Amino acid sequence: MGFTNAELDTAKHALDGFAIEIPSWGFANTGTRFGKFVQESAATTTSEKLADAGQVNAYTKCCPTVAMHVLWDFSNGVADVPLVQKAAAQAGVAVGSINPNVFQDQIYKHGSLANPDPEVRRAALAHILDCIEIQTLTGSRDLSLWFADGTCFPGSGSIRQRKRWFAEGLQAVHAALSGNQRMLVEYKPFEPAFYATDIADWGMSYILSKQCGERARVLVDTGHHYQAQNIEQIVAWLLDEGMLGGFHFNDRRYADDDLTLGSIDPYQVFRIFHEICYFTWERGARPDIAYMIDQSHNLKGKVEEMIQTAMNAQELYLKAALVDHAALAAAQKTADIVTAEEILKAAFFADVRPLLADWRKARGLAENPLTAFRASGYTEKAAKERGARNKSSVSSYA
Ligand code: RM4
Ligand code: MN
Ligand code: MN
């Protein structure tokens, strides 16, 4: 099929080592701030979310872990751990990153770790420390931190004071970590704060992580940038500094749209993966990065959308792995910019789907996970079982 033996080897190695975590919040009924369109087959409980995530992994074998949002998935806190663990095992997946929720309760109207009220700051910290306990009990490595904190109007708060409150709070979080645990600090420039989000960009996230210590890393959510920002450059810098902890992948056209990865701009995703694969080639070892999806779909079927996302991720990662790195390095050395660009384009436009089909066949998977899942009848069965429950309750999403 037009690939050399060396390329076939590279492809197998790349796919064997590539896993992407899917979010529990991608399986329940959610919506936009204007309305929620209920899907009868959507998950109504944490166990159902895990069962659905298990389907994604069963058809793709590249999504073995599930990111959990503590408030939504462990509503009784630590007490829910055995139940959740059991449901995950039954679904053939493991609990992945633990996401605290310090943005939904009424007390967080003016922030969490940077709330001017010390009681609220204490409550937020206490919740995050509870999450670390859940992290320990579930054996999850990453605590994934996103904060809605910020101000909406000039003068609402002291930007410097809020920065220091964040440093203080995050240092306390860091001090509670142990073993192989890490904390990933996510940034976002706007929404829900529309004047000054406290952790607005990768620089702020980097500074706070550095102030915390060894276990803190930056989390890059691809939807959390201004238009035209060069995301792959941020990725390359963080890689070079050993500070890239992980990703929340999703695609966007306008703002934090949370669209299917690669649906709007697959070349953007390829360029991010390219920086990682180029780094890997140079160092001879893969960087330790948590690849995660942060998407929740209102219009597409949830399980099939997540399968589509996983397939897109594999395809784009594989294209990046197949870049001729030696030739690229040589072209860069002689400032042969046209050749360098053509090398990237050749990899991006190569049809890697036959390679993926072979990789799947060798693992006993269907060549096309999406059509195989659709033919399985899972969605129809779930709609029958869950339909009534979905009509009466719609779970929330920020
Ligand atoms: C944010 C961010 C976080 C997610 C929340 C609900 O936009 O992407 O990762 O947990 O939404
Ligand atoms: Mn995110
Ligand atoms: Mn987001």
Short mmCIF file of N, CA, C and O and ligand atoms in Angstrom, two decimals, residues 25 69 99 144-146 186-188 219-224 247-250 256 258 292-295 397, ligand 2:
data_model
loop_
_atom_site.label_atom_id
_atom_site.label_comp_id
_atom_site.label_asym_id
_atom_site.label_seq_id
_atom_site.Cartn_x
_atom_site.Cartn_y
_atom_site.Cartn_z
N TRP A 25 -17.95 13.15 31.24
CA TRP A 25 -18.97 14.16 30.96
C TRP A 25 -19.36 14.23 29.48
O TRP A 25 -20.23 14.99 29.10
N HIS A 69 -15.27 13.67 36.67
CA HIS A 69 -15.53 14.95 37.34
C HIS A 69 -16.13 14.63 38.69
O HIS A 69 -17.21 14.04 38.77
N ASN A 99 -10.98 15.19 38.20
CA ASN A 99 -11.26 16.61 37.99
C ASN A 99 -12.13 17.16 39.12
O ASN A 99 -13.31 16.84 39.20
N SER A 144 -6.55 16.93 37.63
CA SER A 144 -6.65 17.89 36.53
C SER A 144 -7.43 19.10 37.02
O SER A 144 -8.61 19.01 37.35
N LEU A 145 -6.75 20.25 37.07
CA LEU A 145 -7.35 21.41 37.72
C LEU A 145 -7.75 22.49 36.73
O LEU A 145 -6.92 23.01 35.98
N TRP A 146 -9.03 22.80 36.72
CA TRP A 146 -9.50 23.95 35.94
C TRP A 146 -10.31 24.85 36.86
O TRP A 146 -11.13 24.36 37.64
N GLU A 186 -4.72 23.81 34.20
CA GLU A 186 -5.30 24.21 32.92
C GLU A 186 -5.51 25.72 32.87
O GLU A 186 -5.86 26.34 33.86
N TYR A 187 -5.32 26.29 31.71
CA TYR A 187 -5.56 27.73 31.55
C TYR A 187 -6.68 27.96 30.55
O TYR A 187 -7.00 27.09 29.74
N LYS A 188 -7.24 29.12 30.63
CA LYS A 188 -8.34 29.48 29.71
C LYS A 188 -8.49 31.00 29.71
O LYS A 188 -8.62 31.59 30.77
N LEU A 219 -1.46 22.11 31.59
CA LEU A 219 -2.41 21.39 30.75
C LEU A 219 -2.91 22.31 29.63
O LEU A 219 -3.39 23.42 29.90
N VAL A 220 -2.76 21.85 28.41
CA VAL A 220 -3.16 22.64 27.24
C VAL A 220 -4.51 22.13 26.73
O VAL A 220 -4.61 21.01 26.25
N ASP A 221 -5.55 22.95 26.88
CA ASP A 221 -6.84 22.63 26.26
C ASP A 221 -6.85 23.37 24.93
O ASP A 221 -6.72 24.60 24.89
N THR A 222 -6.98 22.62 23.82
CA THR A 222 -6.82 23.25 22.51
C THR A 222 -7.87 24.34 22.25
O THR A 222 -7.63 25.23 21.43
N GLY A 223 -8.98 24.30 22.95
CA GLY A 223 -10.02 25.31 22.76
C GLY A 223 -9.79 26.58 23.57
O GLY A 223 -10.57 27.52 23.48
N HIS A 224 -8.74 26.58 24.38
CA HIS A 224 -8.54 27.70 25.31
C HIS A 224 -7.46 28.67 24.86
O HIS A 224 -6.51 28.95 25.58
N PHE A 247 -3.05 17.25 27.64
CA PHE A 247 -3.94 18.00 26.74
C PHE A 247 -5.39 17.73 27.07
O PHE A 247 -5.75 16.62 27.49
N HIS A 248 -6.20 18.72 26.82
CA HIS A 248 -7.63 18.51 26.65
C HIS A 248 -7.87 18.82 25.18
O HIS A 248 -7.79 19.97 24.76
N PHE A 249 -8.14 17.79 24.41
CA PHE A 249 -8.34 18.00 22.98
C PHE A 249 -9.80 18.25 22.64
O PHE A 249 -10.71 17.63 23.21
N ASN A 250 -10.00 19.12 21.71
CA ASN A 250 -11.31 19.41 21.11
C ASN A 250 -11.01 20.36 19.97
O ASN A 250 -9.90 20.89 19.88
N ASP A 256 -14.48 28.56 22.76
CA ASP A 256 -14.25 27.24 23.37
C ASP A 256 -15.40 26.33 22.93
O ASP A 256 -16.24 25.96 23.73
N ASP A 258 -15.66 23.22 21.83
CA ASP A 258 -15.68 21.78 22.16
C ASP A 258 -16.22 20.93 21.03
O ASP A 258 -16.99 19.98 21.25
N MET A 292 -5.90 13.76 26.60
CA MET A 292 -7.29 13.62 27.05
C MET A 292 -8.22 14.38 26.11
O MET A 292 -7.81 15.37 25.50
N ILE A 293 -9.44 13.90 26.04
CA ILE A 293 -10.47 14.60 25.26
C ILE A 293 -11.31 15.40 26.23
O ILE A 293 -11.67 14.91 27.29
N ASP A 294 -11.62 16.64 25.88
CA ASP A 294 -12.58 17.41 26.67
C ASP A 294 -13.67 17.90 25.71
O ASP A 294 -13.59 18.99 25.17
N GLN A 295 -14.62 17.03 25.47
CA GLN A 295 -15.73 17.36 24.57
C GLN A 295 -17.02 16.80 25.16
O GLN A 295 -17.00 15.74 25.78
N TYR A 397 -23.92 20.63 32.95
CA TYR A 397 -22.57 20.81 32.42
C TYR A 397 -22.28 22.29 32.39
O TYR A 397 -23.12 23.08 32.00
MN MN B 2 -10.66 21.51 29.39
#
